[in-house]
Short mmCIF file of C-alpha atoms and ligand atoms in Angstrom, two decimals:
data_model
loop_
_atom_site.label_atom_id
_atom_site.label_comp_id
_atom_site.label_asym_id
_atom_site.label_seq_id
_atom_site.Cartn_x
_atom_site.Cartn_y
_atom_site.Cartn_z
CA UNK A 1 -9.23 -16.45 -67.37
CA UNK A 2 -6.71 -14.96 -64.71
CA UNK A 3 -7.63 -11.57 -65.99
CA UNK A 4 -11.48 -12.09 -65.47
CA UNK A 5 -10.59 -13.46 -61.76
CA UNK A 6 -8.33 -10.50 -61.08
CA UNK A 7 -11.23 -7.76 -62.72
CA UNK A 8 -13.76 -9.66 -60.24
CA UNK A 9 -11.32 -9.66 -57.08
CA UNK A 10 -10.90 -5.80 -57.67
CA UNK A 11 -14.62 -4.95 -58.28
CA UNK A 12 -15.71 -7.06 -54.93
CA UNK A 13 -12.92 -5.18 -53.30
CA UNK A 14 -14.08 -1.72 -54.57
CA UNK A 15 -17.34 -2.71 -53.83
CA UNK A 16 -16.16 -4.02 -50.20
CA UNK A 17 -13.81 -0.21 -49.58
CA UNK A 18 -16.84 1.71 -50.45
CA UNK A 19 -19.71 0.16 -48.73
CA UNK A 20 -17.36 0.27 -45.53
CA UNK A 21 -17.30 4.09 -46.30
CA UNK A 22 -20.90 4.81 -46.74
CA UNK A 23 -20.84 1.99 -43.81
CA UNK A 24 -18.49 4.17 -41.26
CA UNK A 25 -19.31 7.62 -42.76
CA UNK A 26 -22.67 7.88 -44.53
CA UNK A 27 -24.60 10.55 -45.65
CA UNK A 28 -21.91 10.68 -47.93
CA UNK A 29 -22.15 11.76 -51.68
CA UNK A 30 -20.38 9.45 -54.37
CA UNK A 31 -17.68 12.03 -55.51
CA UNK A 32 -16.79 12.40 -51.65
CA UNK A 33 -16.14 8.15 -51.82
CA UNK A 34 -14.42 8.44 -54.79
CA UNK A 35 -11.90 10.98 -53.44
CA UNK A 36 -11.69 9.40 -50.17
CA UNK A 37 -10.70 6.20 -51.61
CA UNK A 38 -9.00 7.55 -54.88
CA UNK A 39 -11.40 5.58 -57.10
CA UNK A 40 -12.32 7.16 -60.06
CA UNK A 41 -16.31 8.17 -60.33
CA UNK A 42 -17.24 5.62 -62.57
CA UNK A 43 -16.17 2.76 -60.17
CA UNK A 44 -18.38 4.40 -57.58
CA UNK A 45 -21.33 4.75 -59.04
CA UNK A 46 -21.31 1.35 -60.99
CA UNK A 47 -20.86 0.15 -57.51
CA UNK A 48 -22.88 2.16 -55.67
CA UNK A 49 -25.95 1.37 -58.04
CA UNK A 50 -25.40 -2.14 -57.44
CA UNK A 51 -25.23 -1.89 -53.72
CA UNK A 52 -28.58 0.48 -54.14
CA UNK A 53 -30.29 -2.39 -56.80
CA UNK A 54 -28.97 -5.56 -53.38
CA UNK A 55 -31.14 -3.29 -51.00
CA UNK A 56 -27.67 -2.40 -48.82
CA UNK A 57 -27.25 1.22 -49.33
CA UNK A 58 -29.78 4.24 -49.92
CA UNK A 59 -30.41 7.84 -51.32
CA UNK A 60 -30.70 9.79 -48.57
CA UNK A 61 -31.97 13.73 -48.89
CA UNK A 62 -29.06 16.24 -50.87
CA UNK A 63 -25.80 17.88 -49.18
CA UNK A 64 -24.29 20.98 -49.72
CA UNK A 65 -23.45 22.30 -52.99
CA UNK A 66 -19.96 23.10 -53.67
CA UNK A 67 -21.09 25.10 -56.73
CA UNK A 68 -23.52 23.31 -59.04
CA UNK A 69 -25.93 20.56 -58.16
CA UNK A 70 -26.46 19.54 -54.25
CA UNK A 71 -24.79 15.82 -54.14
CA UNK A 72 -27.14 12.90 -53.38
CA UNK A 73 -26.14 11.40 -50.10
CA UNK A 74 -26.06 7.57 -49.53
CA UNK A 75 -26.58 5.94 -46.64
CA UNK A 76 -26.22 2.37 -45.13
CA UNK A 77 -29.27 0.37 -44.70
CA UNK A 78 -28.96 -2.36 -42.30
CA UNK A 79 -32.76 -3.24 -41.95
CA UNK A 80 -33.04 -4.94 -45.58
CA UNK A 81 -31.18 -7.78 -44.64
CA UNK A 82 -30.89 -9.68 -41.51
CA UNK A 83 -28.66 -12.83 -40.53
CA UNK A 84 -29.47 -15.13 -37.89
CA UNK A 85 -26.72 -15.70 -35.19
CA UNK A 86 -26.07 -18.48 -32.62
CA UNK A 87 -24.32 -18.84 -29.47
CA UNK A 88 -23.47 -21.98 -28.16
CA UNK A 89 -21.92 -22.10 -24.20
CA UNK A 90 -21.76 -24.93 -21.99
CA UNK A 91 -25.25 -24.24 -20.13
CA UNK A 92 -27.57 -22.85 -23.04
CA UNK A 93 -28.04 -22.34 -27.07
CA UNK A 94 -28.70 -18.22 -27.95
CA UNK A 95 -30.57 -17.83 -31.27
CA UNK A 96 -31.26 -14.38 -32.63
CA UNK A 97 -32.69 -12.18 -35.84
CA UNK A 98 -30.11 -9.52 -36.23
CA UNK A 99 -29.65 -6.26 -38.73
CA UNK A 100 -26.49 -5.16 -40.56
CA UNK A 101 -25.69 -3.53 -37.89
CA UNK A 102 -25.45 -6.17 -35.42
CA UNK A 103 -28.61 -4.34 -33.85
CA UNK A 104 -31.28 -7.58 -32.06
CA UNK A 105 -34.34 -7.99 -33.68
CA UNK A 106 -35.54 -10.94 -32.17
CA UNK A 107 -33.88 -12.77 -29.88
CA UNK A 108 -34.13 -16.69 -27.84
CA UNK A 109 -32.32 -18.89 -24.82
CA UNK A 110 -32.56 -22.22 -24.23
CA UNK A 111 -30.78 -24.71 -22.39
CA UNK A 112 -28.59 -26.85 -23.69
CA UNK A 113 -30.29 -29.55 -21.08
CA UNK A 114 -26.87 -31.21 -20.57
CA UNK A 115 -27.13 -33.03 -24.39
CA UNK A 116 -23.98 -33.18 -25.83
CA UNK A 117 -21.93 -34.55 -29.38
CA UNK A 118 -24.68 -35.57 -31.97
CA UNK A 119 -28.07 -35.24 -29.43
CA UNK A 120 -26.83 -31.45 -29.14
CA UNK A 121 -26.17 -30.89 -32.50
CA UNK A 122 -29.81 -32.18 -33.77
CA UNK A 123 -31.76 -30.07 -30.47
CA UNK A 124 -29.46 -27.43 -32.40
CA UNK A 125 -31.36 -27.85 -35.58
CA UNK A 126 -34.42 -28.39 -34.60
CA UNK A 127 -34.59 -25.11 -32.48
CA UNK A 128 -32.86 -23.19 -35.76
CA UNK A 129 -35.69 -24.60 -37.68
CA UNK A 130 -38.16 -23.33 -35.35
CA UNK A 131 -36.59 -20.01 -35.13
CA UNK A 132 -36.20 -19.91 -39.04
CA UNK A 133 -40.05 -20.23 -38.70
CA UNK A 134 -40.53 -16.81 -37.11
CA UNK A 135 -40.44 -15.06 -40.15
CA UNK A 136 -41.18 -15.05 -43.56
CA UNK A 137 -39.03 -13.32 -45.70
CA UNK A 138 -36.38 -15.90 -45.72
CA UNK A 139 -34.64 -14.40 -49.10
CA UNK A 140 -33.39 -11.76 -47.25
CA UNK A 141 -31.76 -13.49 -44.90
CA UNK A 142 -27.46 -13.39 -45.57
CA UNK A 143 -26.81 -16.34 -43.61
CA UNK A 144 -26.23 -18.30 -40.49
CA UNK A 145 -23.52 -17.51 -38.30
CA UNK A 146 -22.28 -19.89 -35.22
CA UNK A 147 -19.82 -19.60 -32.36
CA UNK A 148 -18.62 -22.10 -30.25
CA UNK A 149 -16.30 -21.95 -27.67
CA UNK A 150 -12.89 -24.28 -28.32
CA UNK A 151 -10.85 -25.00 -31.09
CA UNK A 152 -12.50 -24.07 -34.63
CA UNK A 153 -11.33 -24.39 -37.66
CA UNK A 154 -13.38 -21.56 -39.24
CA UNK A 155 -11.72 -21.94 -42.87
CA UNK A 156 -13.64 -25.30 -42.67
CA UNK A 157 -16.12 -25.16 -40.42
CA UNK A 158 -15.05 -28.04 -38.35
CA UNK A 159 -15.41 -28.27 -33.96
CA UNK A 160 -12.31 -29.51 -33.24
CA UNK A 161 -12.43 -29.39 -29.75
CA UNK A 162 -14.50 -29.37 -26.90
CA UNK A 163 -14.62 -31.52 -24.53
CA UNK A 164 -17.25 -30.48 -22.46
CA UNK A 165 -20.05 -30.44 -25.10
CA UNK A 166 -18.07 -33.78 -26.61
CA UNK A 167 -17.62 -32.45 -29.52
CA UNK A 168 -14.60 -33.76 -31.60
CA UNK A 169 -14.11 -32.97 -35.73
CA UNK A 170 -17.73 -32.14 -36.02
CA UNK A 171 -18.50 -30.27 -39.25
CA UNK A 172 -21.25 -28.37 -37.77
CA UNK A 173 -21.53 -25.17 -40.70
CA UNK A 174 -21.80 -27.72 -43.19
CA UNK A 175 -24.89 -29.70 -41.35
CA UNK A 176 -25.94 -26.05 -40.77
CA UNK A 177 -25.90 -25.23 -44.41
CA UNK A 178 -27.25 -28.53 -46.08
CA UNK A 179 -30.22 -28.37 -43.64
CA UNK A 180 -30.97 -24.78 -44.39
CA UNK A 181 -29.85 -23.93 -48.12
CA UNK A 182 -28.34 -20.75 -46.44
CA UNK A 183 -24.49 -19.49 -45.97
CA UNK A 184 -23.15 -20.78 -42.51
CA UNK A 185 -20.31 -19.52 -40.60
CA UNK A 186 -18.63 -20.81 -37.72
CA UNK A 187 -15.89 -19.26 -35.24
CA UNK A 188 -14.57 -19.58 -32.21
CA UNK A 189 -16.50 -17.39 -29.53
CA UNK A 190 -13.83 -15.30 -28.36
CA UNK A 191 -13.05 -14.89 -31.93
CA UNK A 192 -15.69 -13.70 -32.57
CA UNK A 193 -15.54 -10.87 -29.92
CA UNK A 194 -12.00 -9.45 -30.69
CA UNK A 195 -13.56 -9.51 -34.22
CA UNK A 196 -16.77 -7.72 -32.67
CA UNK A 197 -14.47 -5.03 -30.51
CA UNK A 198 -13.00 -3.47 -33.98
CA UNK A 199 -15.67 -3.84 -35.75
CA UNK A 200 -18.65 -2.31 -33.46
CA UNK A 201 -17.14 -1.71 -30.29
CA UNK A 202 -14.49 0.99 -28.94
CA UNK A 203 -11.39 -0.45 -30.36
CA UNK A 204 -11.48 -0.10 -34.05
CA UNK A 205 -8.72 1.63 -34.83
CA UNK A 206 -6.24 -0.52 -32.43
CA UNK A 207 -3.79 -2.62 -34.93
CA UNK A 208 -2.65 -4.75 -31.96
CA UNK A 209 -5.55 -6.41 -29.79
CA UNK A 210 -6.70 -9.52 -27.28
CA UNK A 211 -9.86 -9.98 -26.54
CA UNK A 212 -9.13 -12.48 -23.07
CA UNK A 213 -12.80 -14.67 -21.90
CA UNK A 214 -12.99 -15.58 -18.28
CA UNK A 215 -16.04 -17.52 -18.20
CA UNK A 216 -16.78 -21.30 -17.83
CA UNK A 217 -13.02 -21.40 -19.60
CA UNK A 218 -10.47 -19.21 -20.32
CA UNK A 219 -9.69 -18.23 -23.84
CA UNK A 220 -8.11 -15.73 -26.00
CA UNK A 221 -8.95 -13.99 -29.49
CA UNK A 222 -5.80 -12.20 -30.79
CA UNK A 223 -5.64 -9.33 -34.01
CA UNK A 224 -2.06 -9.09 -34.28
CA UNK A 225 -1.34 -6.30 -36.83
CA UNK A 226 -4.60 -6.21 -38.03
CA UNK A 227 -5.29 -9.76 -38.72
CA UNK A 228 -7.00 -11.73 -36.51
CA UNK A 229 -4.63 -14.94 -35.72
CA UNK A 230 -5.85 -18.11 -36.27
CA UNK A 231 -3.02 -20.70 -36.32
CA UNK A 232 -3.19 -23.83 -38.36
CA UNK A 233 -6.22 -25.47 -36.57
CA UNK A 234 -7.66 -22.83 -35.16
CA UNK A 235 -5.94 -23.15 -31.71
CA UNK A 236 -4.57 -19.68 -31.49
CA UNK A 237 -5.74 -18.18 -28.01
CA UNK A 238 -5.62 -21.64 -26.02
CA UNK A 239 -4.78 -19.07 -22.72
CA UNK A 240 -6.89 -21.70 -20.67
CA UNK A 241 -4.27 -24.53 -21.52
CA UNK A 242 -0.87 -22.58 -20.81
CA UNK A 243 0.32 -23.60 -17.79
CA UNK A 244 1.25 -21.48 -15.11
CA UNK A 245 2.33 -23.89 -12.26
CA UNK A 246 4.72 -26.89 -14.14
CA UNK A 247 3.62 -28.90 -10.97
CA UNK A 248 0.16 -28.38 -10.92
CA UNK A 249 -2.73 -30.30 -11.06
CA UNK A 250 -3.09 -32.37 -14.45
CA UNK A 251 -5.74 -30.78 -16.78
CA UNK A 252 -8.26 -32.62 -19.37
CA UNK A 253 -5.67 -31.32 -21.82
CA UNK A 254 -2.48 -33.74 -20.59
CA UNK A 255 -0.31 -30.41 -19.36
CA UNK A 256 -0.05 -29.49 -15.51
CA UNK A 257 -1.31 -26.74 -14.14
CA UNK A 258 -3.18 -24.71 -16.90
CA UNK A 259 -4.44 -21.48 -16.43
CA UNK A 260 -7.94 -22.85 -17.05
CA UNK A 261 -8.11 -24.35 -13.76
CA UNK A 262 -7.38 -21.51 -11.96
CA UNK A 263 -8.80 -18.45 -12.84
CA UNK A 264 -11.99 -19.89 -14.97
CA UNK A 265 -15.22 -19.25 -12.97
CA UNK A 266 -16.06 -23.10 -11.83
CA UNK A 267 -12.51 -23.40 -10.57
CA UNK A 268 -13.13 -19.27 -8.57
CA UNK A 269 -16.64 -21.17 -7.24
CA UNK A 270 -15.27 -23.94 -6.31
CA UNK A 271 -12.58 -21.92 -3.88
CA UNK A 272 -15.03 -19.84 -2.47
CA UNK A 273 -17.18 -22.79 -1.93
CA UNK A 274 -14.15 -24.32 0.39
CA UNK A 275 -13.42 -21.08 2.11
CA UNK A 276 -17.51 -20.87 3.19
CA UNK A 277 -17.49 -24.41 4.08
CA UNK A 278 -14.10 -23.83 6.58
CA UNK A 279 -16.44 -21.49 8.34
CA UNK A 280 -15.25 -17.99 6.66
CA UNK A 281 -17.22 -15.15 7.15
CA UNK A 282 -18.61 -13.77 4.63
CA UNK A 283 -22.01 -11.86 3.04
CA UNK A 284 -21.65 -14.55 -0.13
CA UNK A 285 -23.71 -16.79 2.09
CA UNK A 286 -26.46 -14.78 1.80
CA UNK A 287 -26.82 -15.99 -1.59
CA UNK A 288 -26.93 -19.08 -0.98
CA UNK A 289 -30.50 -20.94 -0.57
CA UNK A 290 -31.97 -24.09 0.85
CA UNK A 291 -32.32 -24.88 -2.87
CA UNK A 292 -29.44 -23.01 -5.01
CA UNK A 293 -26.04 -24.02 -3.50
CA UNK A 294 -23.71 -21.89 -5.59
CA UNK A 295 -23.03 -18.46 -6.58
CA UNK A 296 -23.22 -16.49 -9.73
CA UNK A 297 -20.51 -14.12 -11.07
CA UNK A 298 -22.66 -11.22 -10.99
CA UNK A 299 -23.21 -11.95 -6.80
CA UNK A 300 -19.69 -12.41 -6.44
CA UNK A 301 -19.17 -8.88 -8.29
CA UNK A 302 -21.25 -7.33 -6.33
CA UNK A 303 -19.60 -8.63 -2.49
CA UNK A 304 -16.85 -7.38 -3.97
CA UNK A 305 -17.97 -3.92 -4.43
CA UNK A 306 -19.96 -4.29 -1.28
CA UNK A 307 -16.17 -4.94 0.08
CA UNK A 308 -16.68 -7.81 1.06
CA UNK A 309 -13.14 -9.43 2.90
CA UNK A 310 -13.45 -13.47 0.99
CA UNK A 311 -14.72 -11.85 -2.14
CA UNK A 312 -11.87 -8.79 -2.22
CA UNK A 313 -9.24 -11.65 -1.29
CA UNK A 314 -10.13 -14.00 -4.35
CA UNK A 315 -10.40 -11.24 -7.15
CA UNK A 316 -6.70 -10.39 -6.11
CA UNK A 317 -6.02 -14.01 -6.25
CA UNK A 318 -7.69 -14.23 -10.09
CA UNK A 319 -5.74 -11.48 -10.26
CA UNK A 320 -2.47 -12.78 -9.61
CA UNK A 321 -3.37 -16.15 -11.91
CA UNK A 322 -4.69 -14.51 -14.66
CA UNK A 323 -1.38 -11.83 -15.02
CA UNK A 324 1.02 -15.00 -14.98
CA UNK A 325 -0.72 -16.03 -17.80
CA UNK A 326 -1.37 -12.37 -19.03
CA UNK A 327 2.71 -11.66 -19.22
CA UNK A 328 3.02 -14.74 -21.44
CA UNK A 329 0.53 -13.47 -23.71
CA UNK A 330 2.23 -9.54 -23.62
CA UNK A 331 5.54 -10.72 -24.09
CA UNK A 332 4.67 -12.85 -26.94
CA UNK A 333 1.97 -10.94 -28.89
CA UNK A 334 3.11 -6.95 -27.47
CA UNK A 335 -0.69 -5.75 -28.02
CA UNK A 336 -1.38 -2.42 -27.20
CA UNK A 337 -5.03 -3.13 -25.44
CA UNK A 338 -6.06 -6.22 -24.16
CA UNK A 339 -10.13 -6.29 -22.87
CA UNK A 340 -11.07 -8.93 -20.58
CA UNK A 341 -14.61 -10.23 -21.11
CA UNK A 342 -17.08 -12.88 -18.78
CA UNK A 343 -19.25 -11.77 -16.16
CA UNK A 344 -16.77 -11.95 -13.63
CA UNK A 345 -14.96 -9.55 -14.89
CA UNK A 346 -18.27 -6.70 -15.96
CA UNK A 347 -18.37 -3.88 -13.57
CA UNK A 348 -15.37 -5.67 -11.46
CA UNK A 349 -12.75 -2.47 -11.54
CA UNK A 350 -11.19 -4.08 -8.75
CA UNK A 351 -10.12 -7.03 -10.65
CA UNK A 352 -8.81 -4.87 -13.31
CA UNK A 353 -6.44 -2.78 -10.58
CA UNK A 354 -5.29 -5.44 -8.90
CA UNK A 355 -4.43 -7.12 -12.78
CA UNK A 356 -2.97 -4.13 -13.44
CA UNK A 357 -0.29 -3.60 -11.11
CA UNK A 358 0.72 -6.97 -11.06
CA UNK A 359 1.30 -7.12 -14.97
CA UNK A 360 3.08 -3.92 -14.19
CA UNK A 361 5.43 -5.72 -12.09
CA UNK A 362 5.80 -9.23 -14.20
CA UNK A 363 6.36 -7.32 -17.70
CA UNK A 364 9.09 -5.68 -19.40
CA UNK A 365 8.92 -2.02 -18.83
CA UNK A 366 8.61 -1.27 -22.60
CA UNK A 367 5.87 -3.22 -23.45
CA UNK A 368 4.00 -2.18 -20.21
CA UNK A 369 4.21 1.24 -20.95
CA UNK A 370 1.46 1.82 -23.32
CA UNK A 371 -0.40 -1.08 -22.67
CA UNK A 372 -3.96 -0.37 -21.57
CA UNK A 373 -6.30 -2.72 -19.92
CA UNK A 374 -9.80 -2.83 -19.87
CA UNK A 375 -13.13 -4.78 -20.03
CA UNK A 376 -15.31 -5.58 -22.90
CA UNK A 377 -17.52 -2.49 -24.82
CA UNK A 378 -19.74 -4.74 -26.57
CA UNK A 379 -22.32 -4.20 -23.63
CA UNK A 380 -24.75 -7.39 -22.78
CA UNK A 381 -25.61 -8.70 -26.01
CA UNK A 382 -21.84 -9.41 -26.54
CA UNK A 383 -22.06 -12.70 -27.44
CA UNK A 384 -25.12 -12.26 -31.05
CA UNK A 385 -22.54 -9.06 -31.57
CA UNK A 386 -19.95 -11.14 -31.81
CA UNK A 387 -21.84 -13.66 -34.15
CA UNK A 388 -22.90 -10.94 -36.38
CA UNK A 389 -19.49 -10.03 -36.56
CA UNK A 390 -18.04 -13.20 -37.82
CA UNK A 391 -20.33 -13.12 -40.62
CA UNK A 392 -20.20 -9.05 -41.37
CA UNK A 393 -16.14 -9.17 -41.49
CA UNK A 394 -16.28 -11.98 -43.99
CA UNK A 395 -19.29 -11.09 -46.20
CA UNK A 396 -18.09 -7.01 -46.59
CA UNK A 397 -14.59 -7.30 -45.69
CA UNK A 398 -15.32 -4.68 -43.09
CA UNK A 399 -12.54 -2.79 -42.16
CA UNK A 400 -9.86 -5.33 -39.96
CA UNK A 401 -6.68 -4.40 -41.98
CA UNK A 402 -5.61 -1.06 -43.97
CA UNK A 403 -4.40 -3.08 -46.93
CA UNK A 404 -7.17 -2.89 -49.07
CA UNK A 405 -5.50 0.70 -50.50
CA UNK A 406 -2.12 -1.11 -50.93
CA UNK A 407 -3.98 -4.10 -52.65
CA UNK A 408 -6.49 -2.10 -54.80
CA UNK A 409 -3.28 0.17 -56.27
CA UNK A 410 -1.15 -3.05 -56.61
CA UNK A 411 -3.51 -4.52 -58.92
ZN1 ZN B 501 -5.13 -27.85 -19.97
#
């Protein structure tokens, strides 16, 4: 029997290396994956006519002869499938139809309406099942895949944590998959975008990265050699809840002071807010209206690169918050890039200048050096790319490590 599992392990895992090649470097003929990969021809095409026969990979024209017959080409098809992603934040549930290639086919918002624990969770169905509705060709759908922001255990698909939507030890893939008869995945959202950055976005060949969320929280998605880091719960990444004032203000969490409350957009509102009400002057009050008393990330960005004085003064004070609980993360985890995402942070290169020098001041010189900071490349669909992701990396193994050559020899 172990001899069966281990022939099955290394044909998914041959299967996995070279659909990631035609994946990354199609047209590509089958002798070209075979010597890429140092499989032997057979293995390729027995593979590659299975991939052809699931609808994930296709002939493709001829390529240049190199004496004797042209090669067939293959190429990736990422419009026979789709998978159907979720987003679900604070203030509104994102349901989309999306390719192989984490491209949008179709795509819906709709508020959460302030429901929370179980009310949320069956609005959550409901509007899946309405969604699922949209089309008909439901066997060619891979799956659902959900993020959430908090603490996820992914491995079992449980919410752990968060508090805000009161969700505590839900098992929200499995509800997911009972009521729909399809494979469910759940992650942590800014899991999901670290996971997103090396898969689609510019950072795929970076072995140490942190993805950092400054949104309605503040949270962290870390690939430490590789590997995405999870911890035993899920909880890896809990920036928002390190502390970076031991006499702060209490948090929801039972520490003082947490990042979270700080640098998190609610808390940045809620400081301008103050500042306009002492009488500061400033053009942020032009966005606010008899009937909309706050203001959005994306006005706030743009004071600031209006240079504005309030606005300037509280991305340096983000800023300063965010790199003493930046240092903890670079002196602990040493990445090489770390990409701050949220809409406070899109198009703000002031934030990123001011973060910059301070981290330059608060971190050991070696592991400054070479660090690079930056903001996310996913672009505004961010949040279904980083859904599609979850699902992509575990279904086809796409590329996170460079093991499977070690493991595929080893065997
Ligand atoms: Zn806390």
């Amino acid at each position: 029997m172990k001899r069966t599992g281990d022939l099955k392990l290394i044909q998914e895992l041959n299967r996995s290396i070279i659909l990631e090649t035609i994946r990354k470097h199609g047209p590509i003929s089958r002798s070209e994956i075979a010597k890429q990969n140092e499989l032997s021809p057979t293995t390729v095409t027995s593979a590659v006519a299975e991939l052809i026969n699931d609808g994930y990979v296709s002939e493709s024209g001829t390529g240049i002869s190199r004496g004797g017959r042209r090669p067939i080409l293959l190429e990736f098809s990422p419009n026979n499938h789709y998978l159907i992603g979720v987003s679900i934040s604070y203030t509104k549930i994102t349901i989309a139809d999306i390719n192989l290639e984490a491209k949008i086919n179709i795509k819906k918002i709709y508020p959460t309406k302030g429901y929370t624990g179980v009310t949320l969770i069956n609005y959550l169905l409901q509007l899946l099942e309405d969604f699922y509705k949209l089309r008909q060709d439901h066997r060619i759908c891979i799956g659902i895949s959900i993020i959430i922001q908090g603490i996820v255990d992914a491995k079992k698909g449980i919410v752990h944590y968060n508090p805000v939507l009161l969700l505590e030890d839900v098992y929200l893939r499995d509800s997911v998959e009972y009521h729909f008869r399809l494979p469910t995945w759940l992650d942590n959202d800014t899991n999901a975008y670290v996971l997103a950055e090396k898969n689609f976005g510019r950072f795929q060949d970076i072995e140490n990265l942190i993805y950092i969320t400054i949104g309605e929280g503040v949270g962290a998605g870390v690939i430490a050699n590789h590997h995405l880091c999870r911890g035993e719960k899920g909880g890896t990444g809990e920036l928002g809840h390190t502390s970076i004032d031991v006499s702060g203000k209490v948090c929801g969490c039972g520490n003082r002071g947490c990042l979270e409350n700080y640098v998190s957009w609610p808390a940045t509102s809620n400081r301008i807010m103050k500042r306009i009400l002492e009488g500061c002057d400033t053009q942020l009050t032009d966005y606010l209206t008899n009937n909309k008393d706050f203001i959005t990330p994306a006005e706030f960005v743009e004071a600031v690169n209006e240079g504005d004085g309030l606005a300037i003064e509280v991305t340096h004070e983000i800023a300063e918050y965010l790199s003493a609980g930046i240092v903890n993360v670079v002196h602990l985890f040493n990445p090489q890039v770390i990409i701050l995402g949220g809409d406070v942070t899109n198009q703000n290169q002031l934030l990123i200048e001011s973060l910059r020098e301070k981290l330059r001041q608060k971190t050991l010189k070696t592991l400054y050096k070479d660090l690079y900071i930056t903001t996310s490349s996913l672009g505004k669909e961010f949040e279904m790319v980083g859904a599609a992701s979850v699902l992509l990396q575990d279904k086809f193994q796409f590329k996170l490590t460079h093991d499977h050559h070690r493991l595929k020899t080893s065997l």
